Coordinates of C-alpha atoms in Angstrom, one line a residue:
M1 CA -12.1 -16.0 -2.1
M2 CA -11.2 -12.5 -3.3
D3 CA -13.6 -10.0 -2.0
R4 CA -15.0 -7.0 -4.0
R5 CA -12.6 -4.5 -2.5
E6 CA -9.6 -6.6 -3.4
F7 CA -11.0 -7.2 -6.9
I8 CA -11.5 -3.4 -7.4
Q9 CA -8.1 -2.6 -6.2
L10 CA -6.5 -5.3 -8.4
S11 CA -8.5 -4.0 -11.4
A12 CA -7.4 -0.4 -10.8
S13 CA -3.8 -1.5 -10.5
A14 CA -4.0 -3.6 -13.7
A15 CA -5.6 -0.7 -15.5
T16 CA -2.7 1.6 -14.4
L17 CA -0.1 -1.0 -15.4
A18 CA -1.8 -1.6 -18.7
S19 CA -2.0 2.1 -19.7
S20 CA 1.6 2.5 -18.7
G21 CA 2.7 -0.3 -21.0
L22 CA 4.0 -2.3 -18.0
L23 CA 2.0 -5.6 -18.6
P24 CA 4.0 -8.2 -20.5
L25 CA 1.5 -8.6 -23.4
L26 CA 1.5 -4.8 -24.0
G27 CA 5.2 -4.6 -23.6
A28 CA 5.9 -6.6 -26.7
E29 CA 3.8 -4.7 -29.2
K30 CA 6.3 -2.4 -30.9
R31 CA 8.4 -3.8 -33.8
R32 CA 11.8 -2.9 -35.1
P33 CA 12.3 -2.2 -38.8
G34 CA 12.2 -5.6 -40.6
G35 CA 9.3 -6.9 -38.5
R36 CA 11.2 -8.0 -35.3
R37 CA 9.4 -7.2 -32.1
R38 CA 11.1 -4.9 -29.6
N39 CA 10.4 -5.9 -26.0
R40 CA 9.6 -2.7 -24.0
L41 CA 10.3 -4.8 -20.9
A42 CA 13.9 -5.6 -21.8
P43 CA 16.1 -5.2 -18.7
V44 CA 18.0 -1.9 -18.3
S45 CA 21.7 -2.3 -19.3
G46 CA 24.0 -2.8 -16.4
P47 CA 23.2 -4.5 -13.0
R48 CA 20.8 -3.1 -10.4
N49 CA 22.7 -1.0 -7.9
I50 CA 22.2 -3.2 -4.8
F51 CA 25.3 -2.0 -3.0
T52 CA 24.4 1.6 -2.6
E53 CA 25.3 2.8 0.9
P54 CA 23.3 3.5 2.8
A55 CA 20.7 1.0 1.5
A56 CA 17.9 3.2 2.6
I57 CA 18.5 5.6 -0.3
E58 CA 19.1 3.1 -3.0
P59 CA 15.6 3.5 -4.6
I60 CA 15.9 7.3 -5.0
T61 CA 19.6 7.9 -5.9
G62 CA 18.5 9.3 -9.3
Y63 CA 16.2 11.8 -7.6
L64 CA 18.4 13.0 -4.7
P65 CA 20.4 15.5 -6.8
R66 CA 17.2 17.4 -7.2
F67 CA 16.0 17.0 -3.6
I68 CA 15.9 20.1 -1.4
P69 CA 15.2 19.2 2.2
A70 CA 12.4 21.1 3.8
G71 CA 13.9 23.5 6.4
D72 CA 10.8 25.0 8.0
G73 CA 7.9 23.7 10.0
S74 CA 7.7 20.9 12.6
M75 CA 6.0 17.5 12.9
K76 CA 6.1 17.7 16.7
G77 CA 2.5 18.4 17.4
P78 CA -0.1 19.4 14.7
F79 CA 1.3 19.5 11.2
A80 CA 0.5 19.4 7.5
A81 CA 3.0 17.9 5.2
T82 CA 3.2 17.4 1.4
Y83 CA 5.4 14.8 -0.2
S84 CA 6.2 14.0 -3.8
L85 CA 5.7 10.4 -4.8
I86 CA 9.0 9.2 -6.3
Q87 CA 8.7 6.1 -8.5
M88 CA 11.7 3.9 -9.1
Q89 CA 11.7 2.5 -12.6
G90 CA 14.9 0.4 -12.4
S91 CA 18.5 1.5 -12.0
Q92 CA 22.0 1.4 -13.4
A93 CA 24.7 3.3 -11.4
K94 CA 21.8 5.2 -10.0
S95 CA 18.1 4.5 -9.7
R96 CA 15.9 5.8 -12.5
N97 CA 13.2 8.0 -10.8
R98 CA 10.3 10.1 -11.8
V99 CA 7.7 12.1 -9.8
S100 CA 4.5 10.1 -10.2
G101 CA 2.1 11.7 -7.7
S102 CA 1.8 13.3 -4.3
L103 CA 0.9 12.7 -0.8
K104 CA -0.6 15.1 1.7
V105 CA -0.6 14.1 5.4
S106 CA -2.0 16.1 8.3
F107 CA -2.3 15.5 12.0
A108 CA -4.3 17.6 14.5
D109 CA -6.7 16.9 17.4
A110 CA -6.1 13.2 17.2
I111 CA -7.2 13.1 13.5
C112 CA -4.8 11.9 10.9
T113 CA -5.8 12.6 7.3
S114 CA -4.0 11.6 4.1
S115 CA -4.6 12.1 0.4
E116 CA -2.4 10.1 -2.0
I117 CA -2.6 10.8 -5.8
R118 CA -0.9 8.5 -8.2
T119 CA -0.8 10.2 -11.6
A120 CA -0.2 7.2 -13.9
R121 CA -3.1 7.0 -16.2
P122 CA -5.8 6.3 -15.1
A123 CA -5.0 8.4 -12.0
N124 CA -6.0 6.9 -8.6
T125 CA -6.7 9.0 -5.5
V126 CA -7.0 7.4 -2.0
R127 CA -8.2 9.6 0.9
N128 CA -8.1 8.5 4.6
R129 CA -9.4 10.0 7.8
V130 CA -8.4 8.2 10.9
R131 CA -9.5 8.9 14.5
C132 CA -6.5 8.1 16.8
A133 CA -6.1 7.8 20.5
G134 CA -3.3 7.8 23.1
D135 CA 0.4 8.6 23.0
L136 CA 1.0 6.1 20.2
N137 CA -1.8 7.4 17.9
L138 CA -3.7 4.1 18.1
V139 CA -6.4 3.6 15.5
K140 CA -10.0 3.9 16.7
R141 CA -12.0 4.3 13.5
W142 CA -11.4 5.4 9.9
T143 CA -13.0 6.2 6.6
L144 CA -11.3 5.4 3.2
K145 CA -12.4 6.8 -0.1
S146 CA -10.8 5.6 -3.4
S147 CA -11.5 6.9 -6.9
V148 CA -10.1 6.3 -10.3
T149 CA -10.2 9.1 -12.9
G150 CA -12.6 8.3 -15.7
A151 CA -13.8 5.1 -14.1
P152 CA -16.5 5.9 -11.5
D153 CA -17.5 2.2 -11.2
L154 CA -14.0 1.5 -9.6
G155 CA -14.6 4.0 -6.8
F156 CA -15.4 2.7 -3.3
T157 CA -15.8 3.8 0.3
E158 CA -14.9 1.8 3.4
I159 CA -15.5 2.5 7.0
G160 CA -13.5 0.7 9.7
S161 CA -13.0 0.5 13.5
W162 CA -10.8 -1.3 16.0
D163 CA -11.8 -2.2 19.5
G164 CA -8.4 -3.3 20.8
K165 CA -8.9 -7.0 19.7
Q166 CA -10.3 -7.0 16.2
M167 CA -10.8 -4.6 13.3
I168 CA -14.0 -4.4 11.3
V169 CA -14.2 -3.0 7.8
K170 CA -17.5 -2.3 6.1
S171 CA -18.5 -1.3 2.5
N172 CA -21.9 -1.0 0.9
S173 CA -22.0 -4.7 0.2
W174 CA -19.8 -6.6 2.6
T175 CA -18.2 -6.7 6.1
Q176 CA -14.8 -8.1 6.9
T177 CA -13.5 -8.9 10.4
R178 CA -9.8 -9.4 11.3
A179 CA -8.1 -10.3 14.5
V180 CA -5.4 -7.9 15.6
S181 CA -2.7 -9.2 17.9
N182 CA -0.7 -6.0 18.5
R183 CA -1.3 -2.3 18.8
L184 CA -2.9 -1.0 15.6
I185 CA -1.3 2.2 14.1
A186 CA -2.2 3.7 10.8
Q187 CA 0.8 4.1 8.4
W188 CA 0.5 7.9 8.1
A189 CA 0.2 8.4 11.9
L190 CA 3.8 7.2 12.2
P191 CA 5.6 10.4 11.1
G192 CA 4.4 12.3 14.1
L193 CA 5.7 9.5 16.4
L194 CA 9.0 9.5 14.7
A195 CA 9.3 13.2 15.1
A196 CA 9.1 12.8 18.8
G197 CA 12.0 10.3 18.8
K198 CA 9.9 7.7 20.6
F199 CA 11.6 4.6 19.2
R200 CA 15.3 5.6 19.3
D201 CA 16.1 3.4 22.2
K202 CA 13.3 0.8 22.1
P203 CA 11.8 -0.6 18.9
L204 CA 8.1 -0.3 18.3
Q205 CA 6.1 -3.6 17.9
F206 CA 2.8 -3.0 16.2
D207 CA 0.3 -4.0 13.5
M208 CA -0.1 -1.4 10.7
L209 CA -3.3 -0.2 9.1
D210 CA -2.3 0.3 5.4
N211 CA -5.4 2.0 4.0
S212 CA -7.9 -0.6 5.1
T213 CA -5.5 -3.5 4.9
L214 CA -4.0 -5.1 8.0
R215 CA -0.1 -5.6 8.0
P216 CA 0.6 -7.7 11.1
D217 CA 3.7 -8.1 13.1
Q218 CA 5.6 -4.9 12.3
T219 CA 8.8 -3.7 13.9
L220 CA 10.1 -0.2 13.7
S221 CA 13.6 0.3 15.0
Y222 CA 16.4 2.9 14.9
S223 CA 19.2 2.1 12.5
G224 CA 21.6 5.0 13.2
R225 CA 22.6 8.1 11.3
V226 CA 23.2 8.0 7.6
E227 CA 24.7 10.5 5.1
V228 CA 22.4 11.6 2.3
P229 CA 23.5 13.6 -0.8
T230 CA 21.0 16.3 -1.8
A231 CA 20.8 19.4 -4.0
K232 CA 22.0 21.4 -1.0
G233 CA 25.0 19.1 -0.2
K234 CA 25.3 16.1 2.0
I235 CA 23.2 16.0 5.2
K236 CA 23.0 13.5 8.0
L237 CA 19.6 12.0 8.9
D238 CA 18.4 9.5 11.5
C239 CA 17.3 6.3 9.8
Y240 CA 14.4 4.1 11.1
A241 CA 13.7 0.8 9.5
Q242 CA 10.3 -1.0 9.4
T243 CA 10.0 -4.7 8.6
G244 CA 7.2 -7.1 9.0
R245 CA 4.7 -9.4 7.4
G246 CA 3.2 -8.3 4.1
I247 CA 5.6 -5.4 3.3
L248 CA 8.9 -4.7 1.8
P249 CA 11.2 -2.9 4.2
I250 CA 10.4 0.8 4.7
H251 CA 13.0 3.4 5.7
Y252 CA 12.2 6.7 7.4
L253 CA 14.9 9.3 7.2
V254 CA 14.4 12.0 9.9
D255 CA 16.4 15.3 10.5
T256 CA 17.5 16.7 13.8
A257 CA 14.3 18.8 14.1
G258 CA 12.1 15.6 13.7
R259 CA 11.0 16.3 10.2
V260 CA 10.5 13.0 8.2
Q261 CA 12.3 14.1 5.0
L262 CA 12.4 10.9 3.1
I263 CA 10.5 7.6 3.1
T264 CA 11.7 4.8 0.9
H265 CA 9.8 1.7 0.0
E266 CA 11.5 0.2 -3.1
T267 CA 9.3 1.2 -6.2
V268 CA 7.2 3.8 -4.4
N269 CA 8.9 6.4 -2.2
W270 CA 8.1 9.9 -0.8
A271 CA 10.2 13.1 -0.5
L272 CA 9.1 16.0 1.7
T273 CA 8.4 19.2 -0.2
K274 CA 6.4 21.3 2.2
L275 CA 5.7 21.4 5.9
S276 CA 3.5 23.7 8.0

C-alpha cells in the first residue's frame, strides 16, 4: 500500500510534470492549422547520442561548453558547495540541457546539510539535515523538510534515525521501519568522502539514504580518468561510478584537488558553481 509520503511525493511530481506539459494527455493539446493535433511529446529528430565518450558526460554534453570548473575551495574537511541542477531534455548530437534549479551542500562538525530547489512550476524545495558519525560519515539521524510553492498542503516533515541495523522514519501521521543490511550513508555526504580519495583502490559497498528513501546494495568504484570539454578547454577528471538497486548509474567527476565538479544521473545532473 502506498503511504502518505509516497502519495505526496508522487502528487508533487505529477503536478510538476503536468505544469511543464510533460504528461501525455497535456502533450497533445495543441493543434496545427487545419485542426490536426500536434504532439508536444514527438521524439527529437535524430537518435539519442548513446555513444558519447566518456559515457559519464553524455547527459550534459549540451551544457559543458558553458561550464567553468570551480578553481577555488576544498572539499577535504568542512565545506559549502553550490551546484546548478542541469536537466537533460533529450539529445541529438549533443544533449539538450537547461538549468532547472540548484543544490547547496555543506559539511561541518559531522553535520551534512542540503537544500535542493527544482524550479519547474510548481517549484519544489527539499531540505535535509543529517547527523553523521565515523570516517565514512555514517548516518545517525536526520530531518527532511519538503515544500511545494503555492501548495502548502503538499509540504511535509520527516524525522529519521539509524541504529546500525534498521532505519526508522516518522512523520506526523505514520512510522516506517526498514532493515538496513550495509553501512548507511546519505547521498550528499558522499562528496566529502570522494574528495579524500577513499575509494580509489577499493570500492565502497553501502546502502544510500536518498532523502528519506533507502537505496540498498550500492557500489561506488573508481573508473579511471576521463577527458571533459569545458568553457576553459579540456580537463581530466577522476571518474567514480555508483550502481545499485533502485537507481540509475551515478557518475562523480572529481578534479585533482578533490573537488566534485560534476555529478551525472541521466535526466537530473549537477555542476559545481561555487565552493568555500
